[in-house]
């Protein structure tokens, strides 16, 4: 038997070894793995030796040179494979300039006894590179640069200067908070009360009296905060779990403090040449178990439902040692709220960027999806533009609210009960009694319609979240947006009737908006 090169890799922290060539036989199965390297691992070790003369050439490729510098090996790029078992090291260093998953290719060309035959071995690795300080393995004592130590998230011990900083920030916040309360109180007293019933009573007639319309009475659900453990959450999605190997991460689309949404590629199980584009919701390394559990649980809100205006979860990846990932079908224009805000920016130069008719068409699609949910007695509880997505055909789909609290922190508020809620989108009975129903979803739909018409503005932006309940009780609502036709504002206002039974049903909203859409078409 002619000798060959034996190559094995042992990964730090892993006991397993993978052999790539043994007794002249190439292990193609092992080579086909695209192994994920933990983001804190910067060195790979390969051990090898040959029984006779084997020449090698070594080369590297990275798919994103902005995120990762060219890997460096501590052997020369060309030479002879050693005859005794030796180790070489490959150093992978992220540049720290952007967040990205990098695919690394290490190519080892072997020629035996100077023959013309080349055996090409391709080793593929993936690694996540993150912006800012890439955690270097360095002991804090050896690092004399104190400014660095303060911002090191692991070793950050409050020094005197940071403590002073926090105290001053605390004092500032208290002062700002007091001023805010005083302003809010003054504001409330100076504001004219909108007599909803007087002005919009006629429109409520538009939808007929809900009580007599033959719809079943509302199913009311309390927001139960049953604590689910991570194990239970994972067990619930086991049946849609897939292997990490099938997912490739591309760009980061949205990023919060612990959550991230990627544009990803999913390889089909049956035919690996087929690919599907996906959204991948995942968490960063510092996410807590509670946050991970919440992402998994909330991702399942629309699971198993099929409607063209709903975007439910399709797969998860919950492999040991990896952060869980949640996969949803891709919609190429992404998040609806971010899309609307973009339109607003473009609108300054080009007023016809998006027409009112387009916006009404989006509202109809949302109402259709919600109508389906209401028929299935599914209560969404967090309908808003931020929880919808859109594609280039202006097709809109409603999705779950997993990670929204992290990605849109300004839209959620804690009212002293430790629960972060979308206060400005909530019906009064949900705010006060924690009661949710399809009618409270209708309320949120009214706010979403307002978001569409204002191209993504924040509702009740001047109102303190703590004052929202009192404000709504007094009969105040969001003002009619400029350029919003009276008929359309009337539809919103109906959604905000204090009595849940008086609000229109989604089916009625679809009908009414469709008629309005047709009328707009007739005038254009
Ligand atoms: C290995 O061989 C292939 C095919 O001959 C060639 O394209 C490639 O550049 C070689 N790689 C290295 C690192 O020399
Ligand atoms: C390369 O690095 C490894 C591990 O750090 C070491 O064991 C090996 O001796 C080094 N090889 C050379 C040629 O310097
Ligand atoms: C070189 O490759 C040819 C065809 O692929 C094969 O028949 C031959 O045995 C190889 N020679 C050596 C020395 O491996
Ligand atoms: C500390 O870091 C800053 C910025 O990276 C650098 O300019 C400075 O020279 C460093 N000081 C020491 C003592 O290393």
Coordinates of C-alpha atoms and ligand atoms in Angstrom, one line a residue:
X1 CA 0.0 0.0 0.0
X2 CA 1.4 3.4 -0.9
X3 CA 1.3 5.7 1.9
X4 CA -0.8 8.7 2.0
X5 CA -1.4 11.6 4.3
X6 CA -3.4 11.2 7.4
X7 CA -5.2 14.3 8.4
X8 CA -7.2 14.6 11.6
X9 CA -8.5 17.7 13.3
X10 CA -9.3 18.1 16.9
X11 CA -11.4 21.0 17.9
X12 CA -10.8 22.8 21.2
X13 CA -13.4 21.9 23.7
X14 CA -14.5 18.9 21.5
X15 CA -13.3 15.4 22.1
X16 CA -14.2 14.3 18.7
X17 CA -11.7 13.9 15.9
X18 CA -12.4 13.8 12.3
X19 CA -10.1 11.9 9.9
X20 CA -10.0 13.1 6.4
X21 CA -7.5 10.7 4.8
X22 CA -6.5 7.4 6.2
X23 CA -4.4 4.7 4.4
X24 CA -4.7 6.6 1.1
X25 CA -8.5 6.7 1.3
X26 CA -10.1 10.1 1.3
X27 CA -13.0 10.4 3.6
X28 CA -15.3 12.4 1.3
X29 CA -18.1 12.2 3.8
X30 CA -16.1 14.1 6.5
X31 CA -14.9 16.6 3.9
X32 CA -18.5 17.4 2.9
X33 CA -19.2 18.8 6.4
X34 CA -19.2 22.6 6.6
X35 CA -18.4 22.8 10.3
X36 CA -19.4 25.7 12.4
X37 CA -16.6 27.1 14.6
X38 CA -17.7 28.7 17.8
X39 CA -17.3 32.5 17.6
X40 CA -14.8 32.4 20.5
X41 CA -12.5 29.9 18.8
X42 CA -9.8 31.5 16.8
X43 CA -7.4 28.6 16.1
X44 CA -7.8 25.3 14.4
X45 CA -5.3 22.5 14.8
X46 CA -4.7 19.9 12.2
X47 CA -2.4 16.9 12.8
X48 CA -0.9 15.0 9.9
X49 CA 1.9 12.7 8.8
X50 CA 2.8 10.7 5.7
X51 CA 4.6 7.3 5.3
X52 CA 6.3 8.3 2.1
X53 CA 7.0 11.4 0.1
X54 CA 3.9 13.5 -0.2
X55 CA 4.0 17.1 -1.4
X56 CA 1.4 19.6 -0.5
X57 CA 0.2 23.1 -1.4
X58 CA -2.0 24.9 1.0
X59 CA -4.4 27.8 0.2
X60 CA -7.3 29.7 1.8
X61 CA -10.4 31.5 0.7
X62 CA -12.9 33.5 2.7
X63 CA -16.2 34.7 1.2
X64 CA -16.3 37.9 3.1
X65 CA -12.8 39.5 3.4
X66 CA -14.4 42.6 5.1
X67 CA -15.4 40.5 8.1
X68 CA -12.4 38.1 8.2
X69 CA -8.8 38.5 7.3
X70 CA -7.1 35.8 5.3
X71 CA -6.4 32.8 7.6
X72 CA -2.8 32.3 8.6
X73 CA -1.1 28.9 9.0
X74 CA 2.1 28.4 10.9
X75 CA 3.5 26.2 8.2
X76 CA 4.7 27.3 4.8
X77 CA 2.1 27.2 2.0
X78 CA 4.1 24.7 0.0
X79 CA 6.3 21.8 1.1
X80 CA 6.3 18.2 2.1
X81 CA 4.0 16.5 4.6
X82 CA 6.1 15.6 7.7
X83 CA 6.9 11.9 8.2
X84 CA 6.2 12.1 12.0
X85 CA 2.9 13.1 13.4
X86 CA 2.9 16.9 13.6
X87 CA 0.4 19.6 14.3
X88 CA -0.2 22.8 12.4
X89 CA -2.3 25.7 13.4
X90 CA -4.6 27.9 11.3
X91 CA -5.5 31.2 12.8
X92 CA -8.9 32.7 11.9
X93 CA -9.2 36.3 12.9
X94 CA -12.3 38.5 12.4
X95 CA -11.7 42.0 11.5
X96 CA -14.4 43.3 13.8
X97 CA -15.6 45.6 11.1
X98 CA -19.0 43.9 10.5
X99 CA -21.4 41.3 11.6
X100 CA -21.4 38.4 9.2
X101 CA -21.1 34.7 8.9
X102 CA -18.0 33.9 7.0
X103 CA -17.4 30.7 5.1
X104 CA -13.8 29.7 5.1
X105 CA -12.3 27.3 2.5
X106 CA -8.9 25.6 3.2
X107 CA -7.6 23.8 0.2
X108 CA -4.9 21.2 0.5
X109 CA -3.5 19.8 -2.7
X110 CA -1.5 16.6 -2.3
X111 CA 0.8 14.9 -4.9
X112 CA 2.3 11.6 -4.2
X113 CA 5.8 10.8 -5.4
X114 CA 5.8 13.8 -7.7
X115 CA 3.2 12.2 -10.0
X116 CA 0.9 14.3 -12.1
X117 CA -2.1 13.2 -10.0
X118 CA -3.3 15.9 -7.6
X119 CA -5.6 15.1 -4.7
X120 CA -7.6 18.2 -3.8
X121 CA -8.9 18.3 -0.3
X122 CA -11.4 21.1 0.5
X123 CA -12.1 21.8 4.2
X124 CA -15.0 24.0 4.8
X125 CA -15.7 26.0 8.0
X126 CA -18.1 28.6 9.0
X127 CA -17.7 31.2 11.7
X128 CA -19.8 34.1 12.9
X129 CA -17.8 37.4 13.0
X130 CA -19.2 40.2 15.1
X131 CA -18.7 43.9 14.9
X132 CA -16.7 45.8 17.7
X133 CA -14.3 44.0 20.1
X134 CA -13.8 40.5 18.9
X135 CA -13.2 38.6 22.2
X136 CA -9.5 38.0 22.1
X137 CA -8.2 35.4 24.5
X138 CA -6.3 37.7 26.7
X139 CA -6.1 37.8 30.4
X140 CA -7.4 41.1 31.8
X141 CA -4.3 41.6 34.0
X142 CA -2.0 41.5 30.9
X143 CA -4.1 44.3 29.4
X144 CA -2.9 47.5 30.8
X145 CA -5.1 49.6 28.6
X146 CA -7.8 50.7 31.1
X147 CA -10.1 52.3 28.6
X148 CA -10.5 48.9 27.0
X149 CA -11.2 47.1 30.2
X150 CA -14.2 49.3 31.0
X151 CA -15.9 48.5 27.8
X152 CA -15.1 44.8 27.9
X153 CA -18.5 43.4 28.6
X154 CA -17.2 40.4 30.5
X155 CA -14.7 42.0 32.7
X156 CA -16.6 45.2 33.3
X157 CA -16.4 46.0 37.0
X158 CA -17.8 49.3 37.9
X159 CA -14.9 51.6 38.5
X160 CA -15.2 54.8 40.4
X161 CA -15.6 56.8 37.2
X162 CA -18.3 54.6 35.8
X163 CA -20.2 54.6 39.1
X164 CA -20.2 58.4 39.1
X165 CA -21.4 58.3 35.5
X166 CA -24.3 56.0 36.5
X167 CA -25.3 58.1 39.4
X168 CA -25.4 61.2 37.3
X169 CA -27.4 59.5 34.6
X170 CA -29.8 58.3 37.3
X171 CA -30.2 61.8 38.6
X172 CA -30.8 63.2 35.1
X173 CA -33.4 60.5 34.4
X174 CA -35.3 61.4 37.5
X175 CA -35.3 65.0 36.6
X176 CA -36.4 64.3 33.0
X177 CA -39.1 62.0 34.3
X178 CA -40.5 64.6 36.7
X179 CA -40.5 67.2 33.9
X180 CA -42.2 64.7 31.6
X181 CA -45.0 64.1 34.1
X182 CA -45.6 67.8 34.6
X183 CA -45.7 68.4 30.9
X184 CA -48.1 65.4 30.4
X185 CA -50.5 66.7 33.0
X186 CA -50.5 70.2 31.5
X187 CA -50.9 68.7 28.1
X188 CA -53.9 66.6 29.1
X189 CA -55.6 69.7 30.6
X190 CA -55.0 71.9 27.6
X191 CA -56.2 69.4 25.1
X192 CA -59.7 69.5 23.6
X193 CA -61.7 66.3 24.2
X194 CA -62.8 64.5 21.1
X195 CA -66.4 63.5 21.3
X196 CA -66.0 60.3 19.5
X197 CA -69.7 59.3 19.7
X198 CA -71.0 62.6 18.4
X199 CA -68.6 62.8 15.5
X200 CA -68.3 59.2 14.4
X201 CA -71.6 57.7 15.6
X202 CA -72.9 57.7 12.1
X203 CA -70.0 55.5 11.0
X204 CA -70.7 52.9 13.6
X205 CA -74.0 52.5 11.9
X206 CA -72.0 51.6 8.8
X207 CA -71.1 48.3 10.3
X208 CA -74.5 47.6 11.9
X209 CA -74.9 46.6 15.5
X210 CA -72.3 43.9 16.1
X211 CA -74.4 42.2 18.7
X212 CA -77.2 41.3 16.2
X213 CA -75.0 40.4 13.2
X214 CA -75.0 36.7 13.8
X215 CA -71.4 36.5 14.9
X216 CA -70.5 34.3 17.9
X217 CA -69.9 36.2 21.1
X218 CA -66.4 37.2 21.8
X219 CA -64.0 34.6 23.1
X220 CA -62.0 36.4 25.8
X221 CA -58.6 35.3 26.7
X222 CA -56.5 36.4 29.7
X223 CA -52.8 36.9 29.1
X224 CA -51.5 34.0 31.0
X225 CA -47.8 34.2 31.7
X226 CA -47.3 30.5 32.2
X227 CA -43.7 30.0 32.7
X228 CA -42.4 27.5 30.2
X229 CA -38.9 26.2 30.5
X230 CA -36.4 26.1 27.6
X231 CA -36.6 22.3 27.5
X232 CA -40.4 22.4 27.2
X233 CA -40.2 25.1 24.5
X234 CA -37.7 23.0 22.5
X235 CA -39.8 19.9 22.9
X236 CA -42.8 21.7 21.4
X237 CA -40.9 22.4 18.2
X238 CA -39.0 19.1 17.9
X239 CA -41.1 18.0 15.0
X240 CA -40.1 20.9 12.8
X241 CA -36.4 20.8 13.8
X242 CA -33.8 20.6 11.0
X243 CA -30.1 20.2 10.9
X244 CA -27.9 23.3 11.1
X245 CA -26.1 22.0 8.0
X246 CA -29.0 23.0 5.8
X247 CA -28.9 26.7 6.8
X248 CA -26.6 29.4 5.5
X249 CA -26.7 32.8 7.0
X250 CA -26.3 35.9 4.8
X251 CA -27.0 39.5 5.7
X252 CA -28.2 40.7 9.1
X253 CA -31.5 42.4 8.3
X254 CA -32.4 43.6 11.8
X255 CA -30.6 43.7 15.0
X256 CA -31.5 44.4 18.6
X257 CA -29.7 44.0 21.9
X258 CA -29.9 40.3 21.9
X259 CA -31.9 39.3 18.9
X260 CA -31.1 39.2 15.2
X261 CA -32.9 38.5 11.9
X262 CA -30.9 37.2 9.1
X263 CA -31.6 36.7 5.4
X264 CA -30.7 33.0 5.1
X265 CA -30.7 30.1 2.6
X266 CA -32.3 26.8 3.4
X267 CA -31.2 23.7 1.4
X268 CA -33.9 21.2 0.6
X269 CA -33.5 17.9 2.3
X270 CA -34.3 15.7 -0.7
X271 CA -32.4 17.7 -3.3
X272 CA -29.5 19.7 -1.9
X273 CA -29.1 21.6 -5.2
X274 CA -32.5 23.3 -4.4
X275 CA -32.4 26.3 -2.2
X276 CA -35.1 28.4 -0.5
X277 CA -34.7 31.9 0.9
X278 CA -35.7 32.3 4.5
X279 CA -35.8 34.8 7.4
X280 CA -33.8 33.4 10.3
X281 CA -34.6 34.7 13.7
X282 CA -31.9 34.0 16.3
X283 CA -30.2 35.3 19.4
X284 CA -26.7 36.4 20.2
X285 CA -24.5 34.7 22.6
X286 CA -25.4 36.9 25.5
X287 CA -29.2 36.2 25.3
X288 CA -30.6 34.8 28.5
X289 CA -32.5 31.5 28.7
X290 CA -35.7 33.4 29.3
X291 CA -35.2 35.4 26.1
X292 CA -34.5 32.3 24.1
X293 CA -37.5 30.5 25.5
X294 CA -39.7 33.5 24.7
X295 CA -38.4 33.6 21.1
X296 CA -39.3 29.9 20.6
X297 CA -42.7 30.2 22.3
X298 CA -43.8 33.4 20.5
X299 CA -42.6 32.0 17.2
X300 CA -45.3 29.3 17.4
X301 CA -48.2 31.7 17.5
X302 CA -49.2 31.2 13.9
X303 CA -47.8 27.7 13.5
X304 CA -49.8 25.3 11.4
X305 CA -52.0 28.0 10.0
X306 CA -52.3 28.4 6.2
X307 CA -53.5 31.6 4.6
X308 CA -51.9 33.8 2.0
X309 CA -51.7 36.7 4.4
X310 CA -50.1 34.9 7.3
X311 CA -46.4 34.0 7.6
X312 CA -46.1 31.2 10.1
X313 CA -42.8 29.6 11.3
X314 CA -41.7 26.7 9.0
X315 CA -38.6 25.2 10.8
X316 CA -36.4 25.6 13.8
X317 CA -32.8 24.6 14.5
X318 CA -32.2 23.6 18.1
X319 CA -29.0 21.7 17.9
X320 CA -27.0 21.4 21.1
X321 CA -24.3 24.0 21.5
X322 CA -25.8 26.4 19.0
X323 CA -28.2 29.3 19.5
X324 CA -31.7 28.3 18.5
X325 CA -32.9 29.5 15.1
X326 CA -36.4 30.1 13.8
X327 CA -37.1 30.0 10.1
X328 CA -39.8 31.7 8.2
X329 CA -40.4 32.1 4.4
X330 CA -38.6 35.1 3.0
X331 CA -40.4 38.2 1.8
X332 CA -37.9 40.4 -0.1
X333 CA -39.0 43.8 1.1
X334 CA -38.8 42.8 4.7
X335 CA -40.5 44.3 7.7
X336 CA -43.5 46.4 6.9
X337 CA -42.8 49.2 9.5
X338 CA -39.3 49.6 8.3
X339 CA -40.6 49.6 4.7
X340 CA -43.2 52.3 5.5
X341 CA -40.5 54.5 7.1
X342 CA -38.4 54.1 4.0
X343 CA -41.3 55.2 1.9
X344 CA -41.6 58.3 4.1
X345 CA -38.0 59.2 3.4
X346 CA -38.4 58.7 -0.3
X347 CA -41.7 60.6 -0.3
X348 CA -39.9 63.8 0.5
X349 CA -38.5 63.8 -3.0
X350 CA -41.1 61.7 -4.8
X351 CA -44.6 62.2 -3.4
X352 CA -46.1 59.4 -5.6
X353 CA -43.7 56.8 -4.3
X354 CA -46.5 54.8 -2.8
X355 CA -50.2 55.5 -3.5
X356 CA -53.0 55.7 -1.1
X357 CA -54.6 52.9 -3.0
X358 CA -51.5 50.7 -2.4
X359 CA -51.8 51.4 1.3
X360 CA -55.4 50.5 1.4
X361 CA -54.7 47.4 -0.5
X362 CA -52.1 46.5 2.2
X363 CA -54.8 47.1 4.9
X364 CA -57.2 44.8 3.1
X365 CA -54.6 42.0 3.1
X366 CA -54.0 42.5 6.8
X367 CA -57.7 42.4 7.5
X368 CA -58.1 39.2 5.4
X369 CA -55.4 37.5 7.4
X370 CA -56.9 38.7 10.7
X371 CA -60.3 37.6 9.6
X372 CA -59.0 34.1 9.1
X373 CA -57.4 34.2 12.5
X374 CA -60.6 35.3 14.1
X375 CA -62.6 32.5 12.4
X376 CA -60.0 30.1 13.8
X377 CA -60.4 31.8 17.2
X378 CA -56.8 32.6 17.3
X379 CA -56.1 35.9 19.0
X380 CA -52.9 37.6 17.8
X381 CA -52.5 40.1 20.7
X382 CA -49.8 42.1 19.0
X383 CA -50.9 43.1 15.6
X384 CA -48.9 46.1 14.3
X385 CA -46.9 47.1 11.2
X386 CA -43.8 45.8 12.9
X387 CA -45.3 42.3 12.9
X388 CA -46.0 42.3 9.2
X389 CA -43.7 41.7 6.2
X390 CA -44.0 42.8 2.6
X391 CA -42.6 41.7 -0.8
X392 CA -42.0 43.5 -4.1
X393 CA -45.5 42.6 -5.3
X394 CA -46.8 44.6 -2.3
X395 CA -48.1 41.3 -0.8
X396 CA -48.4 41.7 2.9
X397 CA -48.3 38.9 5.5
X398 CA -48.9 39.0 9.2
X399 CA -46.3 37.2 11.3
X400 CA -45.7 36.5 15.0
X401 CA -44.1 39.0 17.4
X402 CA -41.0 36.9 18.4
X403 CA -38.1 39.3 19.0
X404 CA -40.2 42.4 18.3
X405 CA -39.7 43.7 21.8
X406 CA -36.0 43.7 21.3
X407 CA -36.1 45.0 17.7
X408 CA -38.6 47.7 18.3
X409 CA -38.0 48.7 21.9
X410 CA -39.8 52.0 21.5
X411 CA -43.1 50.3 20.8
X412 CA -43.2 48.4 24.1
X413 CA -43.5 49.7 27.6
X414 CA -43.4 48.3 31.1
X415 CA -46.1 49.8 33.2
X416 CA -44.6 48.7 36.5
X417 CA -45.8 45.1 36.2
X418 CA -42.6 43.7 34.7
X419 CA -44.4 42.9 31.5
X420 CA -43.3 44.7 28.4
X421 CA -46.5 45.4 26.4
X422 CA -47.4 47.2 23.1
X423 CA -49.3 49.8 25.1
X424 CA -50.1 52.2 22.2
X425 CA -51.7 49.4 20.2
X426 CA -53.8 47.9 23.0
X427 CA -57.5 48.2 23.6
X428 CA -58.6 49.6 26.9
X429 CA -59.9 46.3 28.2
X430 CA -56.5 44.7 27.4
X431 CA -54.6 47.5 29.1
X432 CA -56.7 47.6 32.2
X433 CA -58.1 44.0 32.7
X434 CA -55.6 42.0 30.6
X435 CA -58.5 40.8 28.5
X436 CA -57.8 39.9 24.9
X437 CA -60.2 38.9 22.1
X438 CA -60.7 39.3 18.4
X439 CA -62.2 42.7 19.2
X440 CA -59.0 43.8 20.9
X441 CA -57.2 42.6 17.7
X442 CA -59.6 44.9 15.8
X443 CA -58.5 47.8 17.9
X444 CA -54.9 47.0 17.1
X445 CA -55.9 46.8 13.4
X446 CA -57.2 50.4 13.6
X447 CA -53.8 51.5 14.9
X448 CA -52.1 49.5 12.2
X449 CA -54.3 51.2 9.6
X450 CA -53.2 54.5 11.1
X451 CA -49.5 53.4 10.8
X452 CA -50.1 52.6 7.1
X453 CA -51.6 56.0 6.4
X454 CA -48.9 57.9 8.3
X455 CA -46.1 55.8 6.7
X456 CA -44.9 54.3 10.0
X457 CA -45.3 57.0 12.6
X458 CA -45.6 56.2 16.2
X459 CA -49.2 56.5 17.5
X460 CA -49.9 58.7 20.6
X461 CA -46.3 59.8 20.4
X462 CA -46.9 62.7 22.9
X463 CA -48.7 60.6 25.4
X464 CA -47.0 59.1 28.4
X465 CA -47.5 55.3 28.3
X466 CA -48.6 55.5 31.9
X467 CA -51.4 57.9 31.0
X468 CA -52.7 55.8 28.0
X469 CA -55.5 54.1 29.9
X470 CA -56.8 57.3 31.5
X471 CA -56.5 59.1 28.1
X472 CA -58.5 56.4 26.3
X473 CA -61.1 56.3 29.0
X474 CA -61.6 60.0 28.6
X475 CA -62.4 59.4 25.0
X476 CA -59.3 60.7 23.3
X477 CA -57.9 58.8 20.3
X478 CA -55.1 59.4 17.7
X479 CA -55.7 62.3 15.5
X480 CA -56.7 62.0 11.8
X481 CA -53.5 61.9 9.7
X482 CA -53.0 64.6 7.2
X483 CA -54.2 63.4 3.7
X484 CA -56.2 60.6 5.3
X485 CA -59.7 60.7 3.8
X486 CA -62.6 61.0 6.3
X487 CA -64.0 57.7 5.3
X488 CA -60.8 55.9 6.1
X489 CA -60.4 57.7 9.4
X490 CA -64.0 56.7 10.2
X491 CA -63.0 53.1 9.8
X492 CA -60.1 53.5 12.2
X493 CA -62.2 55.3 14.7
X494 CA -64.8 52.5 14.7
X495 CA -62.0 50.0 15.7
X496 CA -61.4 52.1 18.8
X497 CA -64.9 51.9 20.2
X498 CA -64.7 51.5 24.0
X499 CA -67.2 48.6 24.0
X500 CA -65.6 45.6 22.3
X501 CA -69.0 44.5 21.0
X502 CA -69.4 47.8 19.1
X503 CA -66.2 47.4 17.1
X504 CA -66.5 46.0 13.6
X505 CA -65.6 42.4 12.7
X506 CA -62.6 41.8 10.5
X507 CA -65.0 40.4 7.8
X508 CA -66.8 43.7 7.8
X509 CA -63.5 45.6 7.7
X510 CA -62.4 43.6 4.6
X511 CA -65.7 44.5 2.9
X512 CA -65.7 48.1 3.8
X513 CA -62.0 48.6 2.8
X514 CA -62.5 46.8 -0.5
X515 CA -65.3 49.1 -1.4
X516 CA -63.2 52.1 -0.5
X517 CA -60.3 50.7 -2.5
X518 CA -62.6 50.3 -5.5
X519 CA -63.8 53.8 -5.1
X520 CA -60.3 55.2 -5.0
X521 CA -59.6 53.3 -8.2
X522 CA -62.5 54.9 -9.9
X523 CA -61.2 58.4 -9.2
X524 CA -57.6 57.8 -10.1
Ligands
LIG1 C1 -5.2 22.9 -6.0 O1 -5.4 22.3 -7.3 C2 -6.5 23.0 -8.0 C3 -6.7 22.2 -9.3 O2 -5.5 21.8 -9.9 C4 -6.1 24.4 -8.3 O3 -7.1 25.1 -9.0 C5 -5.8 25.1 -7.0 O4 -5.4 26.4 -7.2 C6 -4.8 24.3 -6.2 N1 -4.8 25.0 -4.8 C7 -3.6 25.3 -4.2 C8 -3.7 25.8 -2.9 O5 -2.6 25.2 -4.8
LIG2 C1 2.2 25.4 14.9 O1 1.4 25.5 16.0 C2 1.1 24.4 16.7 C3 0.1 24.7 17.8 O2 0.2 26.0 18.3 C4 2.4 23.8 17.3 O3 2.1 22.6 18.0 C5 3.3 23.5 16.1 O4 4.5 23.0 16.6 C6 3.5 24.7 15.3 N1 4.2 24.3 14.1 C7 5.2 25.1 13.6 C8 5.9 24.5 12.3 O5 5.6 26.1 14.1
LIG3 C1 -3.7 8.9 -11.5 O1 -5.1 9.1 -11.9 C2 -5.4 8.1 -12.9 C3 -6.8 8.4 -13.4 O2 -7.5 9.2 -12.5 C4 -5.4 6.7 -12.2 O3 -5.7 5.7 -13.2 C5 -3.9 6.5 -11.7 O4 -3.9 5.2 -11.0 C6 -3.5 7.6 -10.8 N1 -2.1 7.4 -10.5 C7 -1.6 7.4 -9.2 C8 -0.2 7.3 -9.1 O5 -2.4 7.6 -8.2
LIG4 C1 -5.1 52.3 24.7 O1 -5.9 52.2 23.6 C2 -6.0 53.4 22.8 C3 -7.0 53.2 21.7 O2 -7.1 51.9 21.3 C4 -4.6 53.7 22.3 O3 -4.6 54.9 21.5 C5 -3.6 53.8 23.4 O4 -2.3 54.0 22.9 C6 -3.6 52.6 24.3 N1 -2.8 52.8 25.5 C7 -2.0 51.8 26.0 C8 -1.3 52.1 27.2 O5 -1.9 50.7 25.4

